[in-house]
Coordinates of C-alpha atoms and ligand atoms in Angstrom, one line a residue:
M17 CA 138.9 79.5 321.5
N18 CA 136.8 77.6 319.0
T19 CA 132.7 78.4 319.9
E20 CA 131.6 75.5 317.8
F21 CA 133.2 73.0 320.3
I22 CA 131.7 74.8 323.4
E23 CA 128.2 74.8 321.5
A24 CA 128.4 71.4 321.1
L25 CA 129.1 70.6 324.1
E26 CA 126.4 72.9 325.7
Q27 CA 123.6 71.3 323.1
E28 CA 125.0 67.6 324.0
N29 CA 125.5 67.1 320.3
L30 CA 127.5 64.4 320.1
N31 CA 127.7 64.2 316.1
A32 CA 128.9 68.1 316.4
I33 CA 131.6 67.1 318.8
R34 CA 132.9 63.9 316.4
R35 CA 133.2 66.6 313.8
L36 CA 136.0 68.7 315.5
P37 CA 139.2 67.8 315.8
K38 CA 140.6 65.9 318.6
S39 CA 143.9 64.1 319.7
D40 CA 144.0 60.4 321.2
L41 CA 147.3 59.8 322.6
H42 CA 146.2 57.0 325.2
N43 CA 144.8 54.1 322.8
H44 CA 145.6 50.3 322.7
F45 CA 145.2 49.7 319.4
V46 CA 144.2 46.0 320.1
L47 CA 141.1 47.3 321.9
G48 CA 140.5 50.4 320.2
G49 CA 138.8 49.2 317.3
S50 CA 135.2 50.4 315.6
R51 CA 132.5 47.9 317.1
N52 CA 130.6 48.6 313.7
Y53 CA 133.4 47.6 312.2
L54 CA 134.1 44.3 313.5
K55 CA 130.5 43.2 313.7
E56 CA 130.5 43.6 309.9
Y57 CA 133.6 42.1 309.2
T58 CA 133.9 39.6 311.5
G59 CA 130.5 38.7 313.0
R60 CA 131.2 38.9 316.0
D61 CA 129.3 41.8 318.2
I62 CA 131.8 43.0 320.8
Q63 CA 129.6 44.7 324.0
P64 CA 131.3 46.7 326.2
I65 CA 131.2 46.4 330.3
K66 CA 128.3 48.8 331.7
K67 CA 129.4 49.0 335.3
P68 CA 132.4 49.2 337.5
L69 CA 134.6 45.9 337.4
Q70 CA 134.7 44.5 340.7
S71 CA 138.0 42.8 339.8
M72 CA 140.8 42.2 337.6
D73 CA 139.5 38.6 336.6
E74 CA 136.2 40.2 335.7
M75 CA 138.5 42.0 333.2
H76 CA 140.1 38.9 332.0
A77 CA 136.7 37.0 331.6
W78 CA 135.3 39.8 329.2
N79 CA 138.6 39.4 327.6
S80 CA 138.1 36.0 326.7
K81 CA 134.5 36.2 326.3
N82 CA 134.9 38.7 323.5
I83 CA 138.3 38.9 322.1
G84 CA 140.1 35.2 323.1
D85 CA 142.4 34.2 320.6
Y86 CA 140.1 35.0 317.7
F87 CA 142.3 37.9 316.8
N88 CA 145.9 36.0 317.7
S89 CA 146.7 35.8 314.4
P90 CA 149.0 38.0 311.6
E91 CA 145.2 38.4 309.7
G92 CA 143.5 39.0 313.0
R93 CA 146.0 41.5 314.2
R94 CA 145.6 43.4 310.7
I95 CA 142.0 43.8 311.4
L96 CA 142.6 45.6 314.5
I97 CA 144.3 48.0 313.2
R98 CA 142.2 48.6 310.3
A99 CA 139.5 48.8 313.4
T100 CA 141.1 51.2 314.9
F101 CA 141.8 53.4 312.1
E102 CA 137.9 52.7 311.1
Q103 CA 137.1 54.0 314.7
A104 CA 139.6 56.9 314.7
K105 CA 137.4 58.2 311.6
E106 CA 134.3 57.8 312.9
D107 CA 135.5 59.6 316.0
G108 CA 136.9 62.5 314.7
V109 CA 140.3 61.9 316.2
S110 CA 143.1 64.1 313.8
I111 CA 146.3 62.8 316.0
L112 CA 146.4 59.1 316.5
E113 CA 149.1 57.6 318.7
I114 CA 149.3 53.9 318.3
G115 CA 151.6 51.4 318.1
E116 CA 152.5 47.4 318.6
D117 CA 153.8 45.8 321.7
V118 CA 157.4 44.7 321.0
W119 CA 156.6 41.1 321.6
G120 CA 154.2 41.7 318.4
L121 CA 156.9 41.9 316.3
G122 CA 157.8 38.1 315.8
E123 CA 154.0 36.9 316.6
F124 CA 152.1 38.4 313.9
F125 CA 155.2 40.0 311.4
H126 CA 157.4 37.6 311.2
G127 CA 160.2 39.5 312.7
N128 CA 160.4 41.8 310.0
I129 CA 160.2 45.6 311.4
E130 CA 159.3 46.5 307.7
E131 CA 156.6 44.3 307.3
L132 CA 155.1 45.9 310.7
V133 CA 155.6 49.5 310.0
E134 CA 154.3 48.8 306.3
V135 CA 151.2 47.7 307.8
F136 CA 150.6 50.3 310.0
E137 CA 151.4 53.2 307.3
T138 CA 149.4 51.5 304.3
T139 CA 146.3 51.0 307.0
H140 CA 146.5 54.7 307.9
K141 CA 146.9 56.0 304.1
D142 CA 144.2 53.4 302.8
I143 CA 141.5 54.4 305.8
A144 CA 142.3 58.1 307.3
P145 CA 145.2 59.8 305.3
E146 CA 143.7 62.7 307.1
I147 CA 144.9 61.7 310.4
E148 CA 148.5 62.3 311.9
L149 CA 149.6 59.1 312.9
R150 CA 152.4 59.0 315.9
L151 CA 153.8 55.4 315.2
Q152 CA 154.6 54.0 319.4
I153 CA 156.6 51.2 320.6
G154 CA 154.7 49.5 323.6
M155 CA 156.3 47.4 326.1
S156 CA 154.5 45.1 329.3
R157 CA 155.7 46.0 332.9
H158 CA 155.8 41.8 333.7
C159 CA 158.4 41.2 331.0
D160 CA 161.8 40.5 332.1
I161 CA 164.7 43.7 330.9
A162 CA 166.4 41.4 329.1
Y163 CA 163.6 40.0 327.0
L164 CA 162.6 43.5 326.4
E165 CA 166.1 44.7 325.3
D166 CA 166.1 42.0 322.7
C167 CA 163.1 42.8 321.4
L168 CA 163.8 46.3 321.6
S169 CA 166.4 46.3 319.5
H170 CA 164.8 45.6 316.3
F171 CA 162.4 48.6 317.2
L172 CA 165.4 51.0 317.8
G173 CA 167.0 52.6 315.1
C174 CA 164.1 52.4 313.1
K175 CA 162.8 55.7 312.4
A176 CA 159.0 55.4 311.7
F177 CA 158.4 55.2 315.6
Y178 CA 157.4 58.8 317.8
S179 CA 157.2 57.1 321.4
I180 CA 157.5 54.7 323.4
D181 CA 155.1 53.4 326.3
L182 CA 154.9 50.7 328.9
Y183 CA 151.8 49.3 330.4
G184 CA 150.5 46.0 332.0
D185 CA 150.4 45.7 335.4
E186 CA 151.9 48.8 337.3
L187 CA 152.9 46.9 340.4
A188 CA 155.1 43.8 338.3
Q189 CA 158.4 45.4 339.1
P190 CA 160.5 48.4 340.3
I191 CA 160.2 51.8 337.7
E192 CA 163.9 51.9 338.0
N193 CA 164.6 48.1 336.3
F194 CA 163.3 50.0 332.9
K195 CA 166.2 52.6 333.1
S196 CA 168.7 51.5 330.6
I197 CA 165.9 51.0 328.2
Y198 CA 164.5 54.6 328.5
R199 CA 168.2 55.9 328.0
R200 CA 168.1 54.5 325.0
A201 CA 164.9 55.2 323.8
K202 CA 165.7 58.6 324.5
A203 CA 169.0 58.7 322.5
E204 CA 166.9 57.3 319.8
G205 CA 164.6 60.7 320.4
L206 CA 161.7 58.9 321.3
K207 CA 158.7 60.8 323.3
L208 CA 159.0 58.8 326.8
K209 CA 155.7 57.7 328.1
A210 CA 154.8 55.2 330.8
H211 CA 151.7 53.9 332.3
V212 CA 152.0 55.3 336.2
G213 CA 149.6 56.4 338.9
E214 CA 146.6 54.2 337.8
W215 CA 147.1 51.5 340.5
G216 CA 150.1 53.6 342.0
T217 CA 150.8 56.2 344.1
A218 CA 151.2 59.9 343.5
D219 CA 155.1 59.3 344.5
D220 CA 155.2 56.5 342.0
V221 CA 154.2 58.7 339.5
R222 CA 157.1 61.7 340.6
R223 CA 159.5 58.6 340.8
A224 CA 158.8 57.1 337.3
V225 CA 159.3 60.6 335.8
E226 CA 162.5 61.2 337.0
Y227 CA 163.9 58.1 336.8
L228 CA 162.6 57.4 333.1
E229 CA 162.9 61.3 332.6
L230 CA 159.5 61.0 331.1
D231 CA 157.9 63.2 329.2
E232 CA 154.1 62.3 328.9
V233 CA 152.6 59.7 331.6
Q234 CA 149.4 57.8 330.7
H235 CA 146.6 57.8 333.6
G236 CA 149.1 59.6 336.4
I237 CA 145.7 60.5 338.4
A238 CA 147.1 59.4 341.5
A239 CA 149.3 62.6 341.5
V240 CA 146.3 64.6 342.9
D241 CA 146.8 62.7 345.8
N242 CA 149.8 64.8 346.7
P243 CA 150.1 68.5 345.8
S244 CA 154.0 68.6 345.8
V245 CA 153.5 66.0 342.9
V246 CA 150.7 67.6 341.4
R247 CA 153.0 71.3 341.2
F248 CA 156.1 68.8 340.0
L249 CA 154.4 67.7 337.3
A250 CA 152.9 71.4 336.4
D251 CA 156.2 72.8 337.0
N252 CA 158.0 70.4 334.6
H253 CA 155.4 70.3 332.1
I254 CA 154.7 66.8 332.4
R255 CA 152.0 65.8 330.0
L256 CA 149.0 63.2 332.0
N257 CA 146.8 61.5 328.8
I258 CA 143.7 60.8 330.9
T259 CA 141.0 58.3 329.9
P260 CA 138.2 58.8 332.5
S261 CA 135.6 56.1 331.5
S262 CA 138.1 53.8 331.9
N263 CA 139.2 54.9 335.4
Y264 CA 135.7 55.3 336.7
L265 CA 134.8 51.3 335.0
L266 CA 138.2 50.1 336.3
G267 CA 137.1 51.2 340.2
R268 CA 139.7 54.2 340.5
V269 CA 137.5 57.0 340.6
K270 CA 134.1 57.2 342.3
D271 CA 132.5 59.1 339.3
L272 CA 133.1 61.1 336.7
K273 CA 131.9 64.3 338.6
A274 CA 134.4 63.6 341.3
H275 CA 137.3 62.7 338.6
P276 CA 140.9 64.0 339.4
I277 CA 141.3 65.8 335.7
A278 CA 139.5 69.0 336.8
E279 CA 142.1 69.3 340.1
L280 CA 144.9 68.7 337.6
Y281 CA 144.1 70.8 334.7
R282 CA 143.2 73.6 337.5
S283 CA 146.3 73.4 339.0
G284 CA 148.4 74.2 335.7
V285 CA 148.6 70.5 335.2
D286 CA 149.1 69.7 331.0
V287 CA 145.8 66.8 330.6
T288 CA 144.5 65.4 327.5
I289 CA 141.7 63.4 327.0
N290 CA 141.7 59.8 325.5
S291 CA 139.9 56.6 325.0
D292 CA 142.3 54.0 326.4
D293 CA 140.3 50.6 325.3
V294 CA 137.2 51.7 323.2
L295 CA 135.9 48.3 322.8
I296 CA 135.5 47.5 326.2
F297 CA 134.6 50.5 328.0
D298 CA 132.7 52.4 325.1
S299 CA 134.8 55.6 325.3
D300 CA 135.6 56.9 322.2
V301 CA 136.9 60.7 322.8
S302 CA 133.9 62.3 321.7
K303 CA 131.8 61.0 324.2
E304 CA 134.9 61.2 327.0
Y305 CA 134.4 65.1 326.1
L306 CA 130.8 64.6 326.6
R307 CA 130.8 62.8 329.5
L308 CA 132.9 64.9 331.3
Y309 CA 130.6 68.2 330.5
Q310 CA 127.4 66.1 331.5
S311 CA 128.9 65.3 334.9
G312 CA 129.8 68.5 335.9
C313 CA 133.3 67.4 336.2
L314 CA 134.8 70.3 333.7
N315 CA 132.7 73.2 332.1
A316 CA 132.8 73.6 328.2
Q317 CA 135.1 76.2 328.2
E318 CA 137.6 74.0 329.9
L319 CA 137.2 70.8 327.8
E320 CA 137.7 73.3 325.0
D321 CA 140.8 74.2 326.2
I322 CA 142.1 70.2 326.9
R323 CA 141.0 69.4 323.5
M324 CA 143.3 72.7 322.0
N325 CA 146.1 71.3 324.4
G326 CA 145.9 67.8 323.3
L327 CA 146.7 69.1 319.4
K328 CA 150.0 70.6 320.7
K329 CA 152.8 68.8 320.0
I330 CA 155.1 69.2 323.3
Ligands
ZN423 ZN1 146.2 52.7 329.0

């Protein structure tokens, strides 16, 4: 147990928290960048939301006001990738799992998978080579399966990738539809992840883990509503990559003190603490640890245990 981290939390010293290694395993790089870097580089002053959103329309409105089409170009995409490494470095993140959505390959990298990988790897090397980069393949849940399979065929077989994730509207189509994609990804040796149990139910979490043979779940917090699902996750060592401020600001939890991460952790579930979308939620990983401590959700020892857990590979 590292007493330095415990002391940093007890002293509520954000800079000291930033100095110690942490993982960020749930980060959508498009909104994961450094506010300061983007302001300096583009002149855009992107402000996070301060209070819980009442609807997804407000989220879309925030997006079009702050991001819009401004970064919707090969150069824009590269700025966002750079901003994300700058952010991780400022935050003291030592393991960063990020990647491109499959549709982005044609849009921003001329359909050339080597170019895509090289942009991430050279940016990594230039800005923060000390960080362990885990490159992820991302898919949106609303996309047609045949379209996703077609896009994916360019990614699969490329050894640079570590994991695959599914996000977007959790209710867009049944998880069963993705089974064949996840079978292929598993055969490639990728870690299998998906966003479930943010808007959906505990049963949705269990079904997704069983159908897709997930190793990790992004969110998964709804599991807390069903003790048998919590036990299932703990017994099968399924990791939940949790994003507390995002859950609060999207109205998934009433406040941070009541965040289910405490009950999940105390029930033996493998949990980690992550940023999700720094630019909108002001949720860099160090702040997430501090907020969970200050709210009384988890104590300093528990947070240290979770930090160390996130540094372990599963
Ligand atoms: Zn997410």
